[in-house]
Each structure stands twice: as C-alpha cells, then as structure tokens.
Coordinates of N, CA, C and O in Angstrom, one line a residue:
X1 N 0.8 -1.2 0.0 CA 0.0 0.0 0.0 C 0.9 1.2 0.0 O 1.9 1.3 0.7
X2 N 0.5 2.2 -0.8 CA 1.3 3.4 -0.9 C 0.5 4.6 -0.3 O -0.7 4.6 -0.5
X3 N 1.1 5.4 0.5 CA 0.4 6.5 1.1 C 1.2 7.8 0.9 O 2.4 7.8 0.9
X4 N 0.5 8.9 0.6 CA 1.2 10.2 0.6 C 0.3 11.2 1.2 O -0.9 11.1 1.3
X5 N 0.9 12.3 1.8 CA 0.2 13.4 2.4 C 0.6 14.7 1.8 O 1.7 14.9 1.6
X6 N -0.4 15.5 1.5 CA -0.2 16.8 0.9 C -1.1 17.8 1.4 O -2.3 17.7 1.3
X7 N -0.6 18.8 2.1 CA -1.3 20.0 2.6 C -2.7 19.7 3.3 O -3.7 20.2 2.8
X8 N -2.7 18.8 4.3 CA -3.9 18.6 5.0 C -4.8 17.6 4.4 O -5.9 17.3 4.9
X9 N -4.5 17.0 3.2 CA -5.3 16.0 2.6 C -4.6 14.7 2.5 O -3.4 14.7 2.4
X10 N -5.3 13.7 2.6 CA -4.6 12.3 2.5 C -5.1 11.7 1.3 O -6.2 11.7 0.9
X11 N -4.1 11.1 0.6 CA -4.4 10.4 -0.7 C -4.0 9.0 -0.5 O -2.8 8.7 -0.2
X12 N -4.9 8.1 -0.5 CA -4.6 6.7 -0.4 C -4.7 6.0 -1.7 O -5.8 6.1 -2.4
X13 N -3.7 5.4 -2.2 CA -3.7 4.7 -3.4 C -3.5 3.2 -3.1 O -2.4 2.9 -2.5
X14 N -4.4 2.4 -3.3 CA -4.3 1.0 -3.0 C -4.4 0.1 -4.2 O -5.3 0.3 -5.0
X15 N -3.5 -0.8 -4.4 CA -3.6 -1.7 -5.5 C -4.0 -3.1 -5.0 O -3.5 -3.6 -4.0
X16 N -5.0 -3.6 -5.6 CA -5.6 -4.9 -5.2 C -5.5 -5.8 -6.4 O -5.7 -5.4 -7.5
X17 N -5.2 -7.0 -6.2 CA -5.2 -8.0 -7.2 C -6.4 -8.8 -7.1 O -6.8 -9.4 -6.1
X18 N -7.2 -8.9 -8.2 CA -8.4 -9.7 -8.2 C -8.1 -11.1 -8.7 O -7.0 -11.5 -9.0
X19 N -9.2 -11.9 -8.8 CA -9.0 -13.3 -9.1 C -8.5 -13.6 -10.5 O -8.0 -14.7 -10.8
X20 N -8.7 -12.7 -11.4 CA -8.2 -12.9 -12.8 C -6.8 -12.3 -13.0 O -6.4 -12.1 -14.2
X21 N -6.1 -12.1 -11.9 CA -4.7 -11.7 -12.0 C -4.5 -10.3 -12.7 O -3.5 -10.1 -13.3
X22 N -5.5 -9.5 -12.6 CA -5.4 -8.1 -13.1 C -5.4 -7.1 -11.9 O -5.8 -7.5 -10.8
X23 N -4.9 -6.0 -12.1 CA -4.9 -5.0 -11.0 C -6.1 -4.1 -11.1 O -6.5 -3.7 -12.1
X24 N -6.6 -3.8 -9.9 CA -7.7 -2.9 -9.8 C -7.2 -1.7 -8.9 O -6.6 -2.0 -7.8
X25 N -7.3 -0.6 -9.4 CA -6.8 0.6 -8.6 C -8.0 1.3 -8.0 O -9.0 1.6 -8.6
X26 N -7.9 1.5 -6.7 CA -8.9 2.2 -5.9 C -8.2 3.5 -5.4 O -7.2 3.5 -4.7
X27 N -8.8 4.6 -5.8 CA -8.3 5.9 -5.4 C -9.3 6.6 -4.5 O -10.4 6.8 -4.8
X28 N -8.8 6.9 -3.3 CA -9.7 7.5 -2.3 C -9.0 8.8 -1.8 O -8.0 8.8 -1.2
X29 N -9.7 9.9 -2.0 CA -9.2 11.2 -1.6 C -10.0 11.6 -0.4 O -11.2 11.8 -0.5
X30 N -9.3 11.9 0.7 CA -10.0 12.3 1.9 C -9.6 13.7 2.3 O -8.5 13.9 2.7
X31 N -10.4 14.6 2.1 CA -10.1 16.0 2.4 C -10.6 16.2 3.9 O -11.8 16.2 4.2
X32 N -9.7 16.5 4.8 CA -10.0 16.6 6.2 C -11.0 17.6 6.5 O -11.9 17.4 7.3
X33 N -11.0 18.7 5.8 CA -12.0 19.8 6.1 C -13.4 19.4 5.9 O -14.3 19.7 6.6
X34 N -13.6 18.6 4.8 CA -15.0 18.2 4.5 C -15.4 16.9 5.1 O -16.4 16.8 5.7
X35 N -14.5 15.9 5.1 CA -14.8 14.6 5.6 C -15.1 14.6 7.1 O -16.0 13.8 7.5
X36 N -14.4 15.4 7.8 CA -14.7 15.4 9.2 C -15.5 16.6 9.6 O -15.7 16.9 10.8
X37 N -16.1 17.3 8.6 CA -16.9 18.4 8.9 C -16.3 19.5 9.8 O -16.9 20.1 10.6
X38 N -15.0 19.7 9.5 CA -14.2 20.6 10.3 C -14.4 22.0 9.8 O -14.3 22.3 8.6
X39 N -14.7 23.0 10.7 CA -14.9 24.3 10.2 C -13.5 25.0 10.1 O -12.7 24.8 10.9
X40 N -13.3 25.6 8.9 CA -12.0 26.2 8.7 C -12.0 27.6 9.3 O -13.0 28.2 9.7
X41 N -10.8 28.2 9.3 CA -10.7 29.6 9.8 C -10.9 30.6 8.7 O -10.8 31.8 8.9
X42 N -11.1 30.1 7.5 CA -11.3 31.0 6.4 C -12.6 31.8 6.5 O -13.7 31.2 6.7
X43 N -12.6 33.1 6.4 CA -13.8 33.9 6.4 C -13.7 34.8 5.2 O -12.7 35.5 5.0
X44 N -14.7 34.8 4.3 CA -14.8 35.7 3.2 C -15.3 37.0 3.7 O -16.4 37.1 4.2
X45 N -14.5 38.1 3.5 CA -14.9 39.4 3.9 C -15.6 40.1 2.7 O -15.1 40.2 1.6
X46 N -16.8 40.6 3.0 CA -17.6 41.3 2.0 C -18.0 42.7 2.6 O -18.6 42.8 3.6
X47 N -17.6 43.7 1.8 CA -17.9 45.1 2.2 C -18.8 45.8 1.2 O -18.5 45.7 0.0
X48 N -19.9 46.3 1.6 CA -20.9 47.0 0.7 C -21.3 48.2 1.4 O -21.2 48.4 2.6
X49 N -21.9 49.1 0.5 CA -22.4 50.3 1.0 C -23.9 50.1 1.4 O -24.6 49.3 0.9
X50 N -24.3 50.9 2.4 CA -25.7 50.8 2.9 C -26.6 51.0 1.8 O -26.4 51.9 0.9
X51 N -27.7 50.2 1.7 CA -28.7 50.4 0.6 C -28.4 49.4 -0.5 O -29.3 49.2 -1.4
X52 N -27.2 48.9 -0.7 CA -26.9 48.0 -1.8 C -27.4 46.6 -1.4 O -27.7 46.3 -0.3
X53 N -27.6 45.8 -2.5 CA -27.9 44.4 -2.3 C -26.6 43.6 -2.4 O -25.7 44.0 -3.1
X54 N -26.6 42.5 -1.6 CA -25.4 41.6 -1.6 C -25.8 40.2 -1.7 O -26.8 39.8 -1.0
X55 N -25.2 39.4 -2.5 CA -25.5 38.0 -2.6 C -24.3 37.2 -2.1 O -23.1 37.3 -2.5
X56 N -24.6 36.4 -1.1 CA -23.6 35.5 -0.5 C -23.7 34.1 -1.2 O -24.7 33.4 -1.0
X57 N -22.7 33.8 -2.0 CA -22.8 32.6 -2.8 C -22.4 31.3 -2.1 O -21.4 31.3 -1.4
X58 N -23.2 30.2 -2.3 CA -22.9 28.9 -1.7 C -21.7 28.3 -2.5 O -21.0 27.4 -1.9
X59 N -21.5 28.6 -3.7 CA -20.6 27.9 -4.6 C -21.2 26.7 -5.3 O -20.5 26.0 -6.0
X60 N -22.4 26.4 -5.0 CA -23.1 25.3 -5.7 C -23.7 25.8 -7.0 O -24.1 26.9 -7.1
X61 N -23.7 24.9 -8.0 CA -24.3 25.2 -9.3 C -25.8 24.8 -9.3 O -26.6 25.4 -10.0
X62 N -26.1 23.8 -8.5 CA -27.5 23.3 -8.4 C -27.7 22.5 -7.2 O -26.9 21.6 -6.8
X63 N -28.7 22.8 -6.4 CA -29.0 22.1 -5.2 C -29.6 20.7 -5.6 O -30.4 20.6 -6.5
X64 N -29.0 19.7 -4.9 CA -29.5 18.3 -5.2 C -30.6 17.9 -4.3 O -30.8 18.5 -3.2
X65 N -31.4 16.9 -4.6 CA -32.6 16.5 -3.9 C -32.3 16.2 -2.4 O -33.1 16.6 -1.6
X66 N -31.2 15.6 -2.0 CA -31.0 15.3 -0.6 C -30.3 16.4 0.1 O -30.0 16.3 1.3
X67 N -29.9 17.5 -0.5 CA -29.1 18.6 0.1 C -30.0 19.3 1.1 O -31.2 19.5 1.0
X68 N -29.3 19.8 2.2 CA -29.9 20.7 3.2 C -28.9 21.8 3.3 O -27.7 21.7 3.5
X69 N -29.5 23.1 3.2 CA -28.7 24.3 3.3 C -29.2 25.1 4.4 O -30.4 25.4 4.5
X70 N -28.3 25.5 5.3 CA -28.7 26.4 6.5 C -27.8 27.7 6.4 O -26.6 27.6 6.4
X71 N -28.5 28.8 6.5 CA -27.8 30.1 6.7 C -28.1 30.6 8.1 O -29.3 30.6 8.5
X72 N -27.0 31.0 8.8 CA -27.2 31.4 10.2 C -26.4 32.7 10.3 O -25.5 33.0 9.6
X73 N -26.8 33.5 11.4 CA -26.2 34.8 11.6 C -25.7 34.9 13.0 O -26.3 34.5 14.0
X74 N -24.5 35.5 13.1 CA -23.9 35.9 14.4 C -23.3 34.8 15.2 O -23.4 33.6 14.8
X75 N -22.8 35.1 16.3 CA -22.2 34.1 17.2 C -23.2 33.1 17.7 O -22.9 32.0 18.0
X76 N -24.4 33.6 17.8 CA -25.5 32.7 18.3 C -26.0 31.8 17.2 O -26.8 30.8 17.5
X77 N -25.6 32.0 16.0 CA -26.0 31.3 14.8 C -27.5 31.2 14.7 O -28.1 30.1 14.5
X78 N -28.1 32.3 14.7 CA -29.6 32.4 14.6 C -29.9 32.0 13.1 O -29.3 32.5 12.2
X79 N -30.9 31.1 13.0 CA -31.3 30.6 11.7 C -32.0 31.7 10.9 O -33.0 32.3 11.3
X80 N -31.4 32.0 9.7 CA -32.0 33.0 8.8 C -32.7 32.4 7.6 O -33.7 32.9 7.2
X81 N -32.2 31.2 7.2 CA -32.8 30.6 6.0 C -32.4 29.1 6.0 O -31.4 28.7 6.5
X82 N -33.3 28.3 5.4 CA -33.1 26.9 5.2 C -33.7 26.4 4.0 O -34.8 26.8 3.6
X83 N -33.0 25.4 3.4 CA -33.5 24.7 2.2 C -33.3 23.2 2.5 O -32.2 22.8 2.9
X84 N -34.4 22.5 2.4 CA -34.3 21.0 2.5 C -35.1 20.5 1.4 O -36.4 20.4 1.5
X85 N -34.5 20.2 0.3 CA -35.2 19.8 -0.9 C -36.1 18.6 -0.7 O -37.2 18.6 -1.2
X86 N -35.6 17.6 0.0 CA -36.4 16.4 0.1 C -37.7 16.7 0.8 O -38.8 16.1 0.5
X87 N -37.7 17.5 1.9 CA -38.9 17.9 2.6 C -39.6 19.1 2.1 O -40.6 19.6 2.7
X88 N -39.2 19.6 1.0 CA -39.8 20.8 0.3 C -39.8 22.0 1.2 O -40.8 22.7 1.2
X89 N -38.7 22.2 2.0 CA -38.6 23.4 2.9 C -37.7 24.4 2.1 O -36.6 24.0 1.7
X90 N -38.2 25.6 2.0 CA -37.5 26.7 1.3 C -38.0 28.0 2.0 O -38.9 28.6 1.6
X91 N -37.3 28.3 3.1 CA -37.8 29.4 3.9 C -36.7 30.4 4.3 O -35.6 30.0 4.5
X92 N -37.1 31.6 4.5 CA -36.3 32.6 5.2 C -37.0 33.1 6.5 O -38.2 33.0 6.6
X93 N -36.2 33.5 7.5 CA -36.7 33.8 8.8 C -36.1 35.2 9.2 O -35.1 35.6 8.7
X94 N -36.8 35.8 10.1 CA -36.3 37.1 10.7 C -35.7 36.8 12.0 O -35.9 35.7 12.6
X95 N -34.9 37.7 12.5 CA -34.3 37.5 13.9 C -35.3 38.1 14.9 O -36.3 38.8 14.5
X96 N -35.1 37.8 16.1 CA -36.1 38.3 17.2 C -36.1 39.8 17.2 O -37.2 40.4 17.5
X97 N -35.0 40.5 16.9 CA -35.0 41.9 16.9 C -35.5 42.6 15.6 O -35.6 43.8 15.5
X98 N -35.9 41.7 14.6 CA -36.5 42.2 13.4 C -35.6 42.9 12.4 O -36.1 43.5 11.4
X99 N -34.3 42.7 12.5 CA -33.4 43.4 11.6 C -33.4 43.0 10.2 O -33.0 43.7 9.3
X100 N -33.9 41.8 9.9 CA -34.0 41.3 8.5 C -35.3 41.3 7.9 O -35.5 40.7 6.8
X101 N -36.3 42.0 8.5 CA -37.7 42.0 7.9 C -37.7 42.3 6.4 O -37.3 43.3 6.0
X102 N -38.1 41.3 5.7 CA -38.3 41.4 4.2 C -37.0 41.7 3.5 O -37.0 42.2 2.3
X103 N -35.8 41.5 4.0 CA -34.6 41.8 3.4 C -33.9 40.5 2.8 O -33.0 40.7 2.0
X104 N -34.3 39.3 3.2 CA -33.6 38.1 2.8 C -34.4 37.4 1.6 O -35.6 37.4 1.6
X105 N -33.5 36.9 0.8 CA -34.1 36.1 -0.4 C -33.1 35.0 -0.7 O -31.9 35.1 -0.5
X106 N -33.7 33.8 -1.0 CA -32.9 32.6 -1.3 C -32.9 32.4 -2.8 O -34.0 32.5 -3.5
X107 N -31.8 32.1 -3.4 CA -31.8 31.6 -4.8 C -32.2 30.2 -4.8 O -31.6 29.3 -4.2
X108 N -33.3 29.9 -5.6 CA -33.9 28.6 -5.5 C -33.1 27.5 -6.3 O -33.3 26.3 -6.1
X109 N -32.1 27.9 -7.0 CA -31.3 27.0 -7.8 C -29.9 26.7 -7.0 O -29.5 25.5 -7.0
X110 N -29.3 27.7 -6.4 CA -28.0 27.5 -5.8 C -28.0 27.6 -4.3 O -27.0 27.2 -3.7
X111 N -29.1 28.1 -3.7 CA -29.1 28.3 -2.3 C -28.4 29.5 -1.7 O -28.3 29.7 -0.5
X112 N -27.9 30.3 -2.6 CA -27.2 31.6 -2.2 C -28.2 32.5 -1.5 O -29.4 32.5 -1.8
X113 N -27.7 33.3 -0.6 CA -28.5 34.2 0.2 C -28.3 35.6 -0.3 O -27.2 36.1 -0.4
X114 N -29.4 36.3 -0.6 CA -29.3 37.7 -1.0 C -29.9 38.5 0.1 O -31.0 38.2 0.6
X115 N -29.2 39.6 0.4 CA -29.6 40.5 1.4 C -29.9 41.8 0.6 O -29.1 42.4 0.0
X116 N -31.2 42.2 0.6 CA -31.7 43.4 -0.2 C -31.7 44.6 0.7 O -31.9 44.6 1.9
X117 N -31.3 45.7 0.1 CA -31.4 47.0 0.8 C -30.7 47.0 2.1 O -31.3 47.2 3.2
X118 N -29.4 46.6 2.1 CA -28.6 46.4 3.3 C -28.6 47.6 4.3 O -28.7 48.8 3.8
X119 N -28.6 47.3 5.5 CA -28.5 48.3 6.6 C -27.3 48.0 7.5 O -26.8 46.9 7.5
X120 N -26.9 49.0 8.3 CA -25.7 48.7 9.1 C -26.0 47.6 10.1 O -25.0 46.9 10.5
X121 N -27.2 47.4 10.5 CA -27.6 46.3 11.4 C -27.4 44.9 10.7 O -27.4 43.9 11.4
X122 N -27.2 44.8 9.4 CA -26.9 43.6 8.7 C -25.5 43.2 8.8 O -25.1 42.1 8.4
X123 N -24.6 44.1 9.3 CA -23.2 43.7 9.4 C -23.0 42.6 10.4 O -23.8 42.5 11.4
X124 N -22.0 41.7 10.1 CA -21.8 40.6 11.0 C -21.3 39.4 10.3 O -21.1 39.4 9.1
X125 N -21.2 38.3 11.0 CA -20.8 37.0 10.4 C -22.0 36.1 10.1 O -22.9 35.9 10.9
X126 N -22.0 35.7 8.8 CA -23.0 34.8 8.3 C -22.4 33.4 8.1 O -21.3 33.3 7.5
X127 N -23.0 32.4 8.7 CA -22.5 31.0 8.6 C -23.4 30.2 7.7 O -24.6 30.3 7.7
X128 N -22.7 29.5 6.8 CA -23.4 28.6 5.8 C -23.0 27.2 6.1 O -21.8 26.9 6.3
X129 N -24.0 26.3 6.2 CA -23.8 24.9 6.4 C -24.5 24.2 5.3 O -25.7 24.3 5.1
X130 N -23.8 23.4 4.5 CA -24.4 22.6 3.4 C -24.2 21.2 3.7 O -23.1 20.7 3.8
X131 N -25.3 20.5 3.9 CA -25.2 19.0 4.3 C -25.6 18.3 3.0 O -26.7 18.4 2.5
X132 N -24.6 17.5 2.5 CA -24.8 16.7 1.3 C -24.8 15.2 1.7 O -24.4 14.9 2.9
X133 N -25.0 14.4 0.8 CA -25.1 12.9 1.0 C -23.7 12.4 1.6 O -23.7 11.6 2.5
X134 N -22.6 13.0 1.0 CA -21.3 12.4 1.4 C -20.4 13.4 2.1 O -19.3 13.0 2.5
X135 N -20.8 14.6 2.4 CA -20.0 15.6 3.1 C -20.8 16.7 3.7 O -21.9 17.0 3.2
X136 N -20.2 17.4 4.6 CA -20.8 18.7 5.1 C -19.8 19.8 4.9 O -18.6 19.6 5.2
X137 N -20.3 20.9 4.3 CA -19.4 22.0 3.9 C -19.8 23.2 4.8 O -21.0 23.5 5.0
X138 N -18.8 23.8 5.4 CA -19.0 25.0 6.2 C -18.3 26.2 5.5 O -17.2 26.1 5.0
X139 N -19.0 27.4 5.5 CA -18.4 28.6 5.0 C -18.8 29.7 5.9 O -19.9 29.7 6.5
X140 N -18.0 30.8 6.0 CA -18.3 31.9 6.8 C -18.1 33.2 5.9 O -17.1 33.3 5.2
X141 N -19.0 34.2 6.1 CA -18.8 35.4 5.4 C -18.9 36.6 6.5 O -19.9 36.6 7.3
X142 N -18.0 37.5 6.5 CA -18.0 38.7 7.3 C -18.5 39.8 6.4 O -17.9 40.2 5.5
X143 N -19.8 40.3 6.7 CA -20.4 41.3 5.9 C -20.2 42.6 6.7 O -20.6 42.7 7.9
X144 N -19.6 43.6 6.0 CA -19.4 44.9 6.6 C -20.3 45.9 5.7 O -20.1 46.0 4.5
X145 N -21.2 46.6 6.4 CA -22.0 47.6 5.7 C -21.5 49.0 6.0 O -21.4 49.4 7.1
X146 N -21.1 49.7 4.9 CA -20.6 51.1 5.1 C -21.7 52.1 4.6 O -22.8 51.9 4.7
X147 N -21.3 53.2 4.0 CA -22.2 54.3 3.6 C -23.3 54.3 2.5 O -24.4 54.3 2.8
X148 N -23.5 54.2 1.1 CA -24.7 54.3 0.3 C -24.9 53.8 -1.2 O -24.8 54.2 -1.9
X149 N -25.4 52.9 -2.2 CA -26.2 52.4 -3.3 C -25.8 51.5 -4.5 O -24.9 51.8 -5.2
X150 N -26.4 50.3 -4.9 CA -26.2 49.4 -6.0 C -26.4 47.9 -5.7 O -27.1 47.6 -4.8
X151 N -25.6 47.0 -6.4 CA -25.7 45.6 -6.1 C -24.4 44.9 -6.3 O -23.7 45.1 -7.3
X152 N -23.9 44.2 -5.3 CA -22.6 43.4 -5.4 C -22.9 42.0 -5.2 O -23.8 41.6 -4.5
X153 N -22.0 41.1 -5.8 CA -22.1 39.7 -5.7 C -20.8 39.1 -5.3 O -19.8 39.5 -5.8
X154 N -20.8 38.2 -4.3 CA -19.6 37.5 -3.9 C -19.7 36.0 -3.8 O -20.7 35.5 -3.6

C-alpha cells in the first residue's frame, strides 16, 4: 500500500489483485476539512455600502434532492434561512430583533443568500452549512455595511 500526504489532505492509493490476475486501482481522496466536517478559519470578507444588495454565494451550481442548506447569523448562529429539498422546505426567517424583515431572499437553484437594501444592522458574520449525502461543507462570510447604493455579488 502506498500513502502520501499533501497540505492537510490524505491520498490513499491501494492496489488490489483480483481473481483474474489483473490489477484494480482504488483511489480514495479524503479532504480533512470536508470529511470530518471541520470548520475552517477562512472567512470571506464582504464590504458593501448601505442600501446595496449583496449575494452570499454557496458555490453550488445546483441544489441536489438530498441537500440541506442552512444560513445562520452571528455568534448565536440564529437561523436565517433553510432549504431542505427532500422535505420541500424553502424558507427565510427574521431575527427576534426584526433586523432582517423582508430583506432576505434565497436563490432557488443555488441556495445563495441575497440581502436586499442592506442596513448597518446587517453587518456581522454569516454562517453557511451545506449538508450533502457524502460531506458537510461550512463557509463563513463577514459582511461589513458602510455608507450608500447598487448591487454586489460575492
């Protein structure tokens, strides 16, 4: 068995001999950040002017049937939005203090979160959790709202 390690990922290459005396190669790539659902220290910083719209992208091209997507806000990780395709859940929520009233929108194809007409109270850390059949992906966005007008996408 051959093993190699490169930048936090393990690559196992195993050669097996089957009954017909041919070799079968099994390649297994284990990315520690995804496989163990470890949250990384990476935070995407997004700065926009007050009143602009901002889209926080999941990085997905299309949500799959079994996927579950959760958008949360702040250290308390208050649930802002969720998509669970299998259960036909596609919802946005407000916080107890009402700061997101009618400002949130979900992209029904990618699960990206759009914040419309941003206000200074929308500044903070947004947590994204994508639960897939074979992995859980975590992302964080630091949104900073400054002075005034348009639409930005990240």
